[in-house]
Amino acid sequence: MSIVLNKKEFHQEPYEFYKEIRPHDAFAKVKLVSGIQDSWVAFTYEAAEAVLKDERFVKNPRAVFPDVSEHELMPITHSMLFADPPDHRRLRSLVQRGFTPKMIQRLQGRIEEIAKIQVEQMKGKETVDLIADYAFPIPIIVICELLGVPPEDRLDFQRWSNSMVEINDDPSFYEQVEAHMKEFQLYIEQLLAEKRIHPQDDLLSELIRAEEDGDKLSVQELYGAIMLMIVAGHETTVNLIANGMLALFTHPEQLKKLKESPSLIDGAIEEILRFNGPVEFSTDRYAKESFTFMGKQLQKGDHVLVSLASADHDPAVFSEPDKLVITREKSPHLAFGKGIHYCLGAPLARLEGKIAIQTLLNTFPEIQINTALANLEWRQSFVIRGLKEPAGEIELMFEKHVPSLKAQVF
Ligand code: HEM
């Protein structure tokens, strides 16, 4: 198929494209970015689930491209997300302890506190930028505290994380990504040097201890783990909150229902994840060998992605998939993936999303969107589904006039 997906029009209306392609091609070869080799993409729920559970699709590029140089790979490819068993199990178990539902429940009070501080700062303002003023700071402060990295550096993290998940046809973009990766690595180097001398009661110090123990974690894997946690913590829950509020604003009857019955919040979060989840595509997978899958012949090394967003709008599984229905009975959505790479941060993301949206609606029950929907621009990324916002340098906000998710608070 010669469709180049990475066009602004695609990111503005991906669900229309999915609706057309799904009935004809459950699993299709698509050009994601011009100039880059075609990729296989799973579009139906059945194909998506099958890819995520099939061990013939591997995550570690070194497993299929033994000659690839380390220089060509990002340091994050040493993390669990790009590892296969048995390394995957070892890497995941080192971090897992900090993310069990019980551990996350303990963070509830602190997340509520952070959300309250943010709404206090919004009081008295007529208009707020929901992403910059609210959706972004909450998950970022939480993940920084959990890891033990300074939340004040969050704009740098945001810049570096954006570089890893966005994609652009412009050749200078890759130079910028490389420069950002160098800055990110240097930052981690300094952070680690400091933590090794002054360890604390945080995840980073625990990972350093595992690395210093010798056989549990290599230094490259330590870098990979830190980068993964920072990127996962910066790029996902912010969009759960923002996409969620947007979905509620565009379905006023559902918003009304939620305000009248706050106990519907858990179902609302699941439905928001399904309806317009923050992770549109899975991360990279490769065919470990040549084989036939869903009637298509794959060659060893073929690049494979799963459109989680398309799978979660498949009418074969979800009735009226293009409607937000916060009272859906059952939602086996794939927003957090499936199989061994199922999102480690899911309990944290759910709790943060729930507290953030509840606190906002409780404090500003009359909140309304005051940006025309046509003005909203979606980010050009194959991983993240999120609105563009005046990221990074605040002083550029007014110069750039980037449309953002603005809301009227009362
Ligand atoms: C609403 C927010 C989030 C969504 C929708 C989400 C979604 C996902 C998805 C789809 C995957 C699997 C990717 C694949 O198989 O290719 C994943 C993996 C992962 N996520 Fe999340 N995520 C969210 C928040 C978080 C947070 C807050 C963290 C914690 C810092 C986190 C940490 C991870 C990690 C460590 C993995 C890799 C797991 C593994 O490889 O075993 N995520 N996430």
Tab-separated table of C-alpha atoms and ligand atoms in Angstrom:
chain	number	residue	atom	x	y	z
A	1	MET	CA	0.000	0.000	0.000
A	2	SER	CA	1.439	3.363	-0.919
A	3	ILE	CA	-0.319	5.463	1.708
A	4	VAL	CA	2.125	7.592	3.686
A	5	LEU	CA	0.542	7.830	7.082
A	6	ASN	CA	2.660	10.524	8.657
A	7	LYS	CA	0.680	13.405	7.225
A	8	LYS	CA	-1.020	16.102	9.203
A	9	GLU	CA	-4.392	15.023	7.737
A	10	PHE	CA	-3.908	11.486	9.056
A	11	HIS	CA	-3.101	12.619	12.595
A	12	GLN	CA	-6.063	15.034	12.542
A	13	GLU	CA	-8.581	12.283	11.636
A	14	PRO	CA	-7.029	8.820	12.112
A	15	TYR	CA	-10.290	7.133	13.092
A	16	GLU	CA	-11.817	7.884	9.661
A	17	PHE	CA	-8.845	6.215	7.993
A	18	TYR	CA	-9.113	3.196	10.320
A	19	LYS	CA	-12.831	2.838	9.600
A	20	GLU	CA	-12.074	2.543	5.908
A	21	ILE	CA	-9.114	0.207	6.085
A	22	ARG	CA	-10.250	-2.236	8.834
A	23	PRO	CA	-12.904	-4.142	6.825
A	24	HIS	CA	-10.482	-4.743	3.919
A	25	ASP	CA	-7.134	-5.180	5.582
A	26	ALA	CA	-6.823	-6.493	9.109
A	27	PHE	CA	-3.053	-6.571	8.761
A	28	ALA	CA	-1.578	-4.421	6.026
A	29	LYS	CA	1.725	-3.156	4.704
A	30	VAL	CA	1.819	0.625	4.984
A	31	LYS	CA	4.363	3.350	4.475
A	32	LEU	CA	4.515	5.227	7.740
A	33	VAL	CA	7.029	7.876	6.752
A	34	SER	CA	8.245	8.672	3.243
A	35	GLY	CA	11.757	7.438	2.552
A	36	ILE	CA	11.581	4.734	5.190
A	37	GLN	CA	10.908	1.022	4.610
A	38	ASP	CA	7.241	-0.061	4.722
A	39	SER	CA	5.839	-1.508	7.946
A	40	TRP	CA	3.124	-4.052	8.693
A	41	VAL	CA	0.319	-2.621	10.784
A	42	ALA	CA	-2.432	-4.558	12.603
A	43	PHE	CA	-5.707	-2.665	12.313
A	44	THR	CA	-8.411	-5.020	13.609
A	45	TYR	CA	-8.775	-6.057	17.247
A	46	GLU	CA	-8.166	-9.694	16.320
A	47	ALA	CA	-4.925	-8.907	14.452
A	48	ALA	CA	-3.762	-6.485	17.148
A	49	GLU	CA	-4.237	-8.987	19.961
A	50	ALA	CA	-2.588	-11.742	17.897
A	51	VAL	CA	0.547	-9.632	17.252
A	52	LEU	CA	0.862	-8.540	20.888
A	53	LYS	CA	0.712	-12.146	22.109
A	54	ASP	CA	2.849	-13.838	19.431
A	55	GLU	CA	6.462	-14.485	20.467
A	56	ARG	CA	7.543	-14.601	16.822
A	57	PHE	CA	7.368	-10.804	16.946
A	58	VAL	CA	10.417	-9.697	18.870
A	59	LYS	CA	11.202	-6.346	20.415
A	60	ASN	CA	14.992	-6.286	20.561
A	61	PRO	CA	16.323	-5.106	17.184
A	62	ARG	CA	19.628	-6.866	17.913
A	63	ALA	CA	17.773	-10.226	17.693
A	64	VAL	CA	17.085	-9.741	13.980
A	65	PHE	CA	19.825	-7.329	12.912
A	66	PRO	CA	22.959	-8.772	14.533
A	67	ASP	CA	25.210	-6.329	12.632
A	68	VAL	CA	23.445	-3.197	13.836
A	69	SER	CA	25.849	-0.849	15.599
A	70	GLU	CA	25.037	0.492	19.055
A	71	HIS	CA	25.485	3.970	17.607
A	72	GLU	CA	22.388	3.479	15.422
A	73	LEU	CA	20.194	2.464	18.362
A	74	MET	CA	18.784	4.734	21.040
A	75	PRO	CA	19.893	3.997	24.638
A	76	ILE	CA	16.230	3.312	25.499
A	77	THR	CA	16.493	0.087	23.430
A	78	HIS	CA	18.354	-1.377	26.430
A	79	SER	CA	15.140	-1.153	28.465
A	80	MET	CA	12.458	-3.804	29.136
A	81	LEU	CA	10.231	-2.345	26.406
A	82	PHE	CA	12.779	-3.404	23.779
A	83	ALA	CA	13.794	-6.678	25.415
A	84	ASP	CA	12.665	-10.265	24.860
A	85	PRO	CA	12.616	-13.137	27.349
A	86	PRO	CA	14.588	-13.987	29.415
A	87	ASP	CA	16.102	-10.440	29.631
A	88	HIS	CA	12.643	-8.905	29.627
A	89	ARG	CA	11.614	-10.738	32.797
A	90	ARG	CA	14.790	-9.738	34.619
A	91	LEU	CA	14.506	-6.057	33.636
A	92	ARG	CA	10.783	-5.816	34.373
A	93	SER	CA	11.046	-7.474	37.778
A	94	LEU	CA	13.628	-4.911	38.929
A	95	VAL	CA	11.182	-2.056	38.402
A	96	GLN	CA	7.920	-3.880	39.070
A	97	ARG	CA	8.166	-3.722	42.851
A	98	GLY	CA	7.582	0.038	42.747
A	99	PHE	CA	4.469	-0.267	40.586
A	100	THR	CA	2.222	-2.869	42.198
A	101	PRO	CA	-1.401	-1.737	42.743
A	102	LYS	CA	-0.657	-1.715	46.511
A	103	MET	CA	2.376	0.554	46.111
A	104	ILE	CA	0.439	2.846	43.810
A	105	GLN	CA	-2.510	3.073	46.199
A	106	ARG	CA	-0.074	4.516	48.736
A	107	LEU	CA	0.534	7.444	46.366
A	108	GLN	CA	-3.137	8.421	46.338
A	109	GLY	CA	-2.824	11.129	48.997
A	110	ARG	CA	0.195	12.718	47.328
A	111	ILE	CA	-1.474	12.722	43.876
A	112	GLU	CA	-4.567	14.387	45.385
A	113	GLU	CA	-2.321	16.984	47.006
A	114	ILE	CA	-0.567	17.789	43.714
A	115	ALA	CA	-3.905	18.033	41.857
A	116	LYS	CA	-5.217	20.405	44.567
A	117	ILE	CA	-2.144	22.644	44.292
A	118	GLN	CA	-2.654	22.851	40.534
A	119	VAL	CA	-6.355	23.748	40.777
A	120	GLU	CA	-5.583	26.364	43.442
A	121	GLN	CA	-3.203	28.020	40.966
A	122	MET	CA	-5.948	28.026	38.336
A	123	LYS	CA	-8.530	29.695	40.578
A	124	GLY	CA	-9.180	33.326	39.687
A	125	LYS	CA	-7.976	32.870	36.104
A	126	GLU	CA	-10.642	33.154	33.466
A	127	THR	CA	-8.953	30.883	30.967
A	128	VAL	CA	-6.403	28.175	31.523
A	129	ASP	CA	-4.331	26.017	29.253
A	130	LEU	CA	-5.483	22.580	30.368
A	131	ILE	CA	-2.325	20.847	29.216
A	132	ALA	CA	0.377	23.229	30.397
A	133	ASP	CA	-1.405	24.335	33.589
A	134	TYR	CA	-2.887	21.030	34.673
A	135	ALA	CA	-2.550	17.810	32.660
A	136	PHE	CA	1.214	18.080	32.290
A	137	PRO	CA	2.395	18.953	35.818
A	138	ILE	CA	0.462	16.255	37.724
A	139	PRO	CA	1.905	13.032	36.221
A	140	ILE	CA	5.307	14.617	35.772
A	141	ILE	CA	5.696	15.637	39.392
A	142	VAL	CA	4.528	12.155	40.462
A	143	ILE	CA	6.958	10.245	38.246
A	144	CYS	CA	9.859	12.557	39.128
A	145	GLU	CA	9.206	12.027	42.852
A	146	LEU	CA	8.865	8.276	42.405
A	147	LEU	CA	12.111	8.033	40.485
A	148	GLY	CA	13.948	10.605	42.563
A	149	VAL	CA	14.737	13.093	39.797
A	150	PRO	CA	14.224	16.845	40.226
A	151	PRO	CA	10.734	17.885	38.985
A	152	GLU	CA	12.185	21.349	38.222
A	153	ASP	CA	13.969	19.797	35.224
A	154	ARG	CA	10.684	18.681	33.699
A	155	LEU	CA	10.806	21.003	30.690
A	156	ASP	CA	14.104	19.416	29.661
A	157	PHE	CA	12.624	15.940	30.091
A	158	GLN	CA	9.662	17.002	28.015
A	159	ARG	CA	11.912	18.244	25.183
A	160	TRP	CA	13.953	15.040	25.188
A	161	SER	CA	10.905	12.765	25.457
A	162	ASN	CA	9.122	14.572	22.619
A	163	SER	CA	12.149	13.908	20.424
A	164	MET	CA	11.849	10.182	21.031
A	165	VAL	CA	8.186	9.824	20.187
A	166	GLU	CA	7.611	12.357	17.417
A	167	ILE	CA	8.514	11.797	13.816
A	168	ASN	CA	9.201	14.161	10.977
A	169	ASP	CA	10.228	13.915	7.311
A	170	ASP	CA	12.673	16.813	7.667
A	171	PRO	CA	16.309	15.506	7.668
A	172	SER	CA	17.339	18.160	10.223
A	173	PHE	CA	14.854	16.564	12.616
A	174	TYR	CA	17.139	13.529	13.037
A	175	GLU	CA	20.099	15.778	13.843
A	176	GLN	CA	17.968	17.406	16.500
A	177	VAL	CA	16.960	14.003	17.916
A	178	GLU	CA	20.629	13.012	18.122
A	179	ALA	CA	21.540	16.259	19.873
A	180	HIS	CA	18.688	15.803	22.350
A	181	MET	CA	19.727	12.204	23.073
A	182	LYS	CA	23.270	13.384	23.855
A	183	GLU	CA	21.938	16.037	26.244
A	184	PHE	CA	19.633	13.466	27.875
A	185	GLN	CA	22.484	10.988	28.341
A	186	LEU	CA	24.776	13.620	29.793
A	187	TYR	CA	22.047	14.646	32.217
A	188	ILE	CA	21.561	11.038	33.376
A	189	GLU	CA	25.333	10.631	33.763
A	190	GLN	CA	25.440	13.612	36.131
A	191	LEU	CA	22.320	12.498	37.966
A	192	LEU	CA	23.756	9.014	38.508
A	193	ALA	CA	27.085	10.382	39.729
A	194	GLU	CA	25.204	12.439	42.323
A	195	LYS	CA	22.883	9.557	43.362
A	196	ARG	CA	25.747	7.109	43.745
A	197	ILE	CA	27.209	9.407	46.398
A	198	HIS	CA	23.889	10.328	48.017
A	199	PRO	CA	21.429	7.441	47.552
A	200	GLN	CA	17.866	8.033	48.719
A	201	ASP	CA	14.646	6.129	49.199
A	202	ASP	CA	13.641	6.229	45.534
A	203	LEU	CA	13.477	3.980	42.484
A	204	LEU	CA	16.628	5.395	40.922
A	205	SER	CA	18.730	4.604	43.993
A	206	GLU	CA	17.252	1.088	43.997
A	207	LEU	CA	18.190	0.582	40.342
A	208	ILE	CA	21.699	1.867	41.043
A	209	ARG	CA	22.034	-0.705	43.832
A	210	ALA	CA	20.943	-3.437	41.377
A	211	GLU	CA	23.581	-2.243	38.899
A	212	GLU	CA	26.269	-2.099	41.559
A	213	ASP	CA	25.370	-5.656	42.620
A	214	GLY	CA	26.916	-6.784	39.350
A	215	ASP	CA	24.865	-9.403	37.583
A	216	LYS	CA	21.348	-7.932	37.718
A	217	LEU	CA	21.616	-4.820	35.571
A	218	SER	CA	24.311	-3.521	33.224
A	219	VAL	CA	25.109	0.179	33.127
A	220	GLN	CA	23.513	0.454	29.652
A	221	GLU	CA	20.363	-1.185	31.016
A	222	LEU	CA	20.357	1.267	33.901
A	223	TYR	CA	20.369	4.164	31.391
A	224	GLY	CA	17.647	2.430	29.370
A	225	ALA	CA	15.433	1.943	32.437
A	226	ILE	CA	15.752	5.589	33.524
A	227	MET	CA	15.010	6.905	30.044
A	228	LEU	CA	12.004	4.601	29.657
A	229	MET	CA	10.492	5.674	32.961
A	230	ILE	CA	11.011	9.357	32.218
A	231	VAL	CA	9.552	9.085	28.708
A	232	ALA	CA	6.642	6.832	29.756
A	233	GLY	CA	5.897	9.162	32.649
A	234	HIS	CA	5.975	12.292	30.472
A	235	GLU	CA	4.178	11.296	27.325
A	236	THR	CA	1.220	9.258	28.419
A	237	THR	CA	-0.921	10.268	31.405
A	238	VAL	CA	-0.808	13.937	30.399
A	239	ASN	CA	-2.715	12.879	27.288
A	240	LEU	CA	-5.074	10.631	29.237
A	241	ILE	CA	-6.161	13.731	31.188
A	242	ALA	CA	-6.243	16.084	28.169
A	243	ASN	CA	-7.815	13.623	25.692
A	244	GLY	CA	-10.251	12.671	28.441
A	245	MET	CA	-11.404	16.214	29.111
A	246	LEU	CA	-11.703	16.833	25.378
A	247	ALA	CA	-13.811	13.660	24.967
A	248	LEU	CA	-16.087	14.795	27.806
A	249	PHE	CA	-16.384	18.322	26.378
A	250	THR	CA	-17.430	16.880	23.024
A	251	HIS	CA	-19.960	14.520	24.662
A	252	PRO	CA	-21.771	16.921	27.014
A	253	GLU	CA	-24.412	14.350	27.998
A	254	GLN	CA	-21.627	12.019	29.241
A	255	LEU	CA	-19.970	14.905	31.100
A	256	LYS	CA	-23.305	15.702	32.745
A	257	LYS	CA	-23.758	12.044	33.728
A	258	LEU	CA	-20.293	11.928	35.284
A	259	LYS	CA	-20.880	15.141	37.238
A	260	GLU	CA	-24.190	13.797	38.535
A	261	SER	CA	-22.724	10.375	39.432
A	262	PRO	CA	-19.020	10.747	40.338
A	263	SER	CA	-18.850	7.011	41.061
A	264	LEU	CA	-18.854	6.475	37.295
A	265	ILE	CA	-15.267	7.773	37.151
A	266	ASP	CA	-13.599	4.341	36.898
A	267	GLY	CA	-15.720	3.382	33.896
A	268	ALA	CA	-15.163	6.845	32.420
A	269	ILE	CA	-11.374	6.415	32.575
A	270	GLU	CA	-11.594	3.002	30.843
A	271	GLU	CA	-13.821	4.472	28.159
A	272	ILE	CA	-11.542	7.463	27.602
A	273	LEU	CA	-8.614	5.057	27.222
A	274	ARG	CA	-10.577	3.134	24.603
A	275	PHE	CA	-12.121	6.119	22.848
A	276	ASN	CA	-8.990	8.227	22.360
A	277	GLY	CA	-6.176	6.615	24.309
A	278	PRO	CA	-2.793	8.331	24.669
A	279	VAL	CA	-0.842	5.531	22.985
A	280	GLU	CA	-2.051	5.250	19.393
A	281	PHE	CA	0.429	2.655	18.125
A	282	SER	CA	2.380	0.000	19.961
A	283	THR	CA	6.139	0.342	19.927
A	284	ASP	CA	8.299	-1.470	17.336
A	285	ARG	CA	8.249	-5.214	16.818
A	286	TYR	CA	10.144	-7.302	14.249
A	287	ALA	CA	9.426	-10.659	12.613
A	288	LYS	CA	11.924	-13.023	14.219
A	289	GLU	CA	11.793	-15.340	11.194
A	290	SER	CA	9.984	-15.587	7.851
A	291	PHE	CA	6.437	-16.859	8.343
A	292	THR	CA	2.818	-16.426	7.244
A	293	PHE	CA	0.670	-14.329	9.548
A	294	MET	CA	-3.017	-13.539	8.937
A	295	GLY	CA	-2.553	-14.690	5.358
A	296	LYS	CA	0.432	-12.400	4.695
A	297	GLN	CA	3.989	-13.533	4.028
A	298	LEU	CA	6.448	-11.860	6.386
A	299	GLN	CA	10.209	-11.818	5.993
A	300	LYS	CA	12.662	-12.006	8.884
A	301	GLY	CA	13.285	-8.477	10.193
A	302	ASP	CA	10.016	-6.973	8.866
A	303	HIS	CA	8.883	-4.051	11.018
A	304	VAL	CA	5.476	-4.529	12.684
A	305	LEU	CA	3.241	-2.123	14.614
A	306	VAL	CA	-0.189	-2.433	16.159
A	307	SER	CA	-2.687	0.383	15.857
A	308	LEU	CA	-4.150	0.185	19.352
A	309	ALA	CA	-6.469	3.059	18.447
A	310	SER	CA	-7.875	1.213	15.435
A	311	ALA	CA	-8.298	-2.033	17.426
A	312	ASP	CA	-10.167	-0.145	20.149
A	313	HIS	CA	-12.634	1.203	17.553
A	314	ASP	CA	-13.280	-2.180	15.949
A	315	PRO	CA	-17.065	-2.682	15.728
A	316	ALA	CA	-16.516	-6.450	15.933
A	317	VAL	CA	-15.687	-5.935	19.630
A	318	PHE	CA	-17.172	-2.562	20.637
A	319	SER	CA	-20.709	-1.528	19.743
A	320	GLU	CA	-20.973	2.041	18.424
A	321	PRO	CA	-17.197	2.436	18.803
A	322	ASP	CA	-17.112	6.086	17.749
A	323	LYS	CA	-19.283	7.131	20.683
A	324	LEU	CA	-17.990	7.835	24.164
A	325	VAL	CA	-20.180	5.817	26.542
A	326	ILE	CA	-18.844	5.994	30.104
A	327	THR	CA	-21.218	3.253	31.261
A	328	ARG	CA	-20.022	0.551	28.833
A	329	GLU	CA	-20.396	-2.799	30.552
A	330	LYS	CA	-17.220	-4.481	29.475
A	331	SER	CA	-14.189	-2.974	27.858
A	332	PRO	CA	-11.361	-5.294	26.894
A	333	HIS	CA	-9.544	-2.304	25.354
A	334	LEU	CA	-5.904	-2.530	24.324
A	335	ALA	CA	-4.891	0.985	25.394
A	336	PHE	CA	-2.274	-0.473	27.774
A	337	GLY	CA	-1.217	-3.185	25.312
A	338	LYS	CA	-1.386	-6.913	26.007
A	339	GLY	CA	0.951	-9.812	26.672
A	340	ILE	CA	4.313	-9.609	28.388
A	341	HIS	CA	4.809	-5.902	27.599
A	342	TYR	CA	1.445	-4.888	29.134
A	343	CYS	CA	1.937	-1.422	30.603
A	344	LEU	CA	3.741	-1.504	33.911
A	345	GLY	CA	2.413	1.960	34.760
A	346	ALA	CA	-1.274	1.108	34.186
A	347	PRO	CA	-2.349	1.233	37.888
A	348	LEU	CA	-0.521	4.549	38.322
A	349	ALA	CA	-1.943	6.042	35.114
A	350	ARG	CA	-5.497	4.996	36.046
A	351	LEU	CA	-5.205	6.504	39.512
A	352	GLU	CA	-3.691	9.764	38.241
A	353	GLY	CA	-6.310	10.082	35.497
A	354	LYS	CA	-9.117	9.458	37.968
A	355	ILE	CA	-7.875	11.952	40.569
A	356	ALA	CA	-7.021	14.615	37.979
A	357	ILE	CA	-10.400	14.555	36.221
A	358	GLN	CA	-12.377	14.262	39.469
A	359	THR	CA	-10.526	17.142	41.118
A	360	LEU	CA	-11.005	19.353	38.069
A	361	LEU	CA	-14.748	18.663	37.823
A	362	ASN	CA	-15.276	19.021	41.575
A	363	THR	CA	-13.453	22.357	41.703
A	364	PHE	CA	-14.807	23.830	38.463
A	365	PRO	CA	-18.161	22.103	37.802
A	366	GLU	CA	-18.985	24.628	35.085
A	367	ILE	CA	-15.729	24.180	33.176
A	368	GLN	CA	-16.096	24.533	29.411
A	369	ILE	CA	-13.845	24.293	26.399
A	370	ASN	CA	-13.315	27.648	24.716
A	371	THR	CA	-11.212	26.631	21.732
A	372	ALA	CA	-12.922	25.812	18.442
A	373	LEU	CA	-12.398	22.100	17.801
A	374	ALA	CA	-11.162	22.859	14.288
A	375	ASN	CA	-8.249	24.779	15.811
A	376	LEU	CA	-6.930	21.828	17.749
A	377	GLU	CA	-3.869	20.242	16.221
A	378	TRP	CA	-2.691	16.713	16.967
A	379	ARG	CA	0.951	15.799	17.412
A	380	GLN	CA	2.815	14.024	14.638
A	381	SER	CA	3.732	10.843	16.412
A	382	PHE	CA	3.104	7.172	15.825
A	383	VAL	CA	3.291	6.339	19.474
A	384	ILE	CA	1.480	9.156	21.168
A	385	ARG	CA	-1.995	10.498	20.474
A	386	GLY	CA	-2.027	13.914	22.038
A	387	LEU	CA	-2.777	17.519	21.280
A	388	LYS	CA	-0.044	19.914	20.307
A	389	GLU	CA	0.695	22.423	22.967
A	390	PRO	CA	3.145	25.213	23.391
A	391	ALA	CA	5.730	22.826	24.760
A	392	GLY	CA	8.939	23.733	26.486
A	393	GLU	CA	9.878	27.368	26.423
A	394	ILE	CA	6.996	29.207	27.993
A	395	GLU	CA	8.104	32.568	26.597
A	396	LEU	CA	7.418	31.249	23.086
A	397	MET	CA	3.802	30.573	23.946
A	398	PHE	CA	2.496	33.848	22.661
A	399	GLU	CA	4.828	34.138	19.670
A	400	LYS	CA	3.904	30.777	18.255
A	401	HIS	CA	0.154	30.966	18.721
A	402	VAL	CA	-0.050	27.203	18.868
A	403	PRO	CA	-3.693	26.309	19.444
A	404	SER	CA	-4.013	24.459	22.688
A	405	LEU	CA	-6.710	22.936	24.794
A	406	LYS	CA	-8.036	26.017	26.527
A	407	ALA	CA	-10.808	25.841	28.999
A	408	GLN	CA	-13.008	28.386	30.707
A	409	VAL	CA	-13.095	27.953	34.465
A	410	PHE	CA	-15.738	29.422	36.733
B	1	HEM	C1	-2.533	6.385	30.288
B	1	HEM	C2	-1.240	6.241	30.355
B	1	HEM	C3	-0.482	5.112	29.717
B	1	HEM	C4	-0.765	4.363	28.615
B	1	HEM	C5	-1.990	4.445	27.727
B	1	HEM	C6	0.320	3.421	28.445
B	1	HEM	C7	0.387	2.481	27.444
B	1	HEM	C8	1.373	1.531	27.316
B	1	HEM	C9	1.427	0.519	26.284
B	1	HEM	C10	0.414	0.390	25.154
B	1	HEM	C11	2.519	-0.249	26.502
B	1	HEM	C12	2.951	-1.460	25.673
B	1	HEM	C13	3.677	-1.057	24.409
B	1	HEM	C14	3.964	-2.210	23.481
B	1	HEM	O1	3.641	-3.370	23.781
B	1	HEM	O2	4.553	-1.940	22.426
B	1	HEM	C15	3.170	0.280	27.668
B	1	HEM	C16	4.309	-0.251	28.222
B	1	HEM	C17	4.949	0.311	29.313
B	1	HEM	N1	4.506	1.382	30.065
B	1	HEM	FE1	2.829	2.430	29.815
B	1	HEM	N2	1.238	3.631	29.435
B	1	HEM	C18	0.780	4.645	30.242
B	1	HEM	C19	1.391	5.159	31.362
B	1	HEM	C20	2.566	4.703	31.875
B	1	HEM	C21	3.206	5.239	33.062
B	1	HEM	C22	2.690	6.387	33.904
B	1	HEM	C23	4.321	4.502	33.254
B	1	HEM	C24	5.299	4.626	34.388
B	1	HEM	C25	6.279	5.345	34.409
B	1	HEM	C26	4.403	3.497	32.203
B	1	HEM	C27	5.382	2.568	32.051
B	1	HEM	C28	5.427	1.604	31.069
B	1	HEM	C29	6.501	0.632	30.954
B	1	HEM	C30	7.713	0.523	31.869
B	1	HEM	C31	6.194	-0.178	29.852
B	1	HEM	C32	7.015	-1.355	29.319
B	1	HEM	C33	6.501	-2.653	29.874
B	1	HEM	C34	7.242	-3.865	29.330
B	1	HEM	O3	7.917	-3.781	28.294
B	1	HEM	O4	7.169	-4.917	29.968
B	1	HEM	N3	3.309	3.659	31.391
B	1	HEM	N4	2.451	1.353	28.158
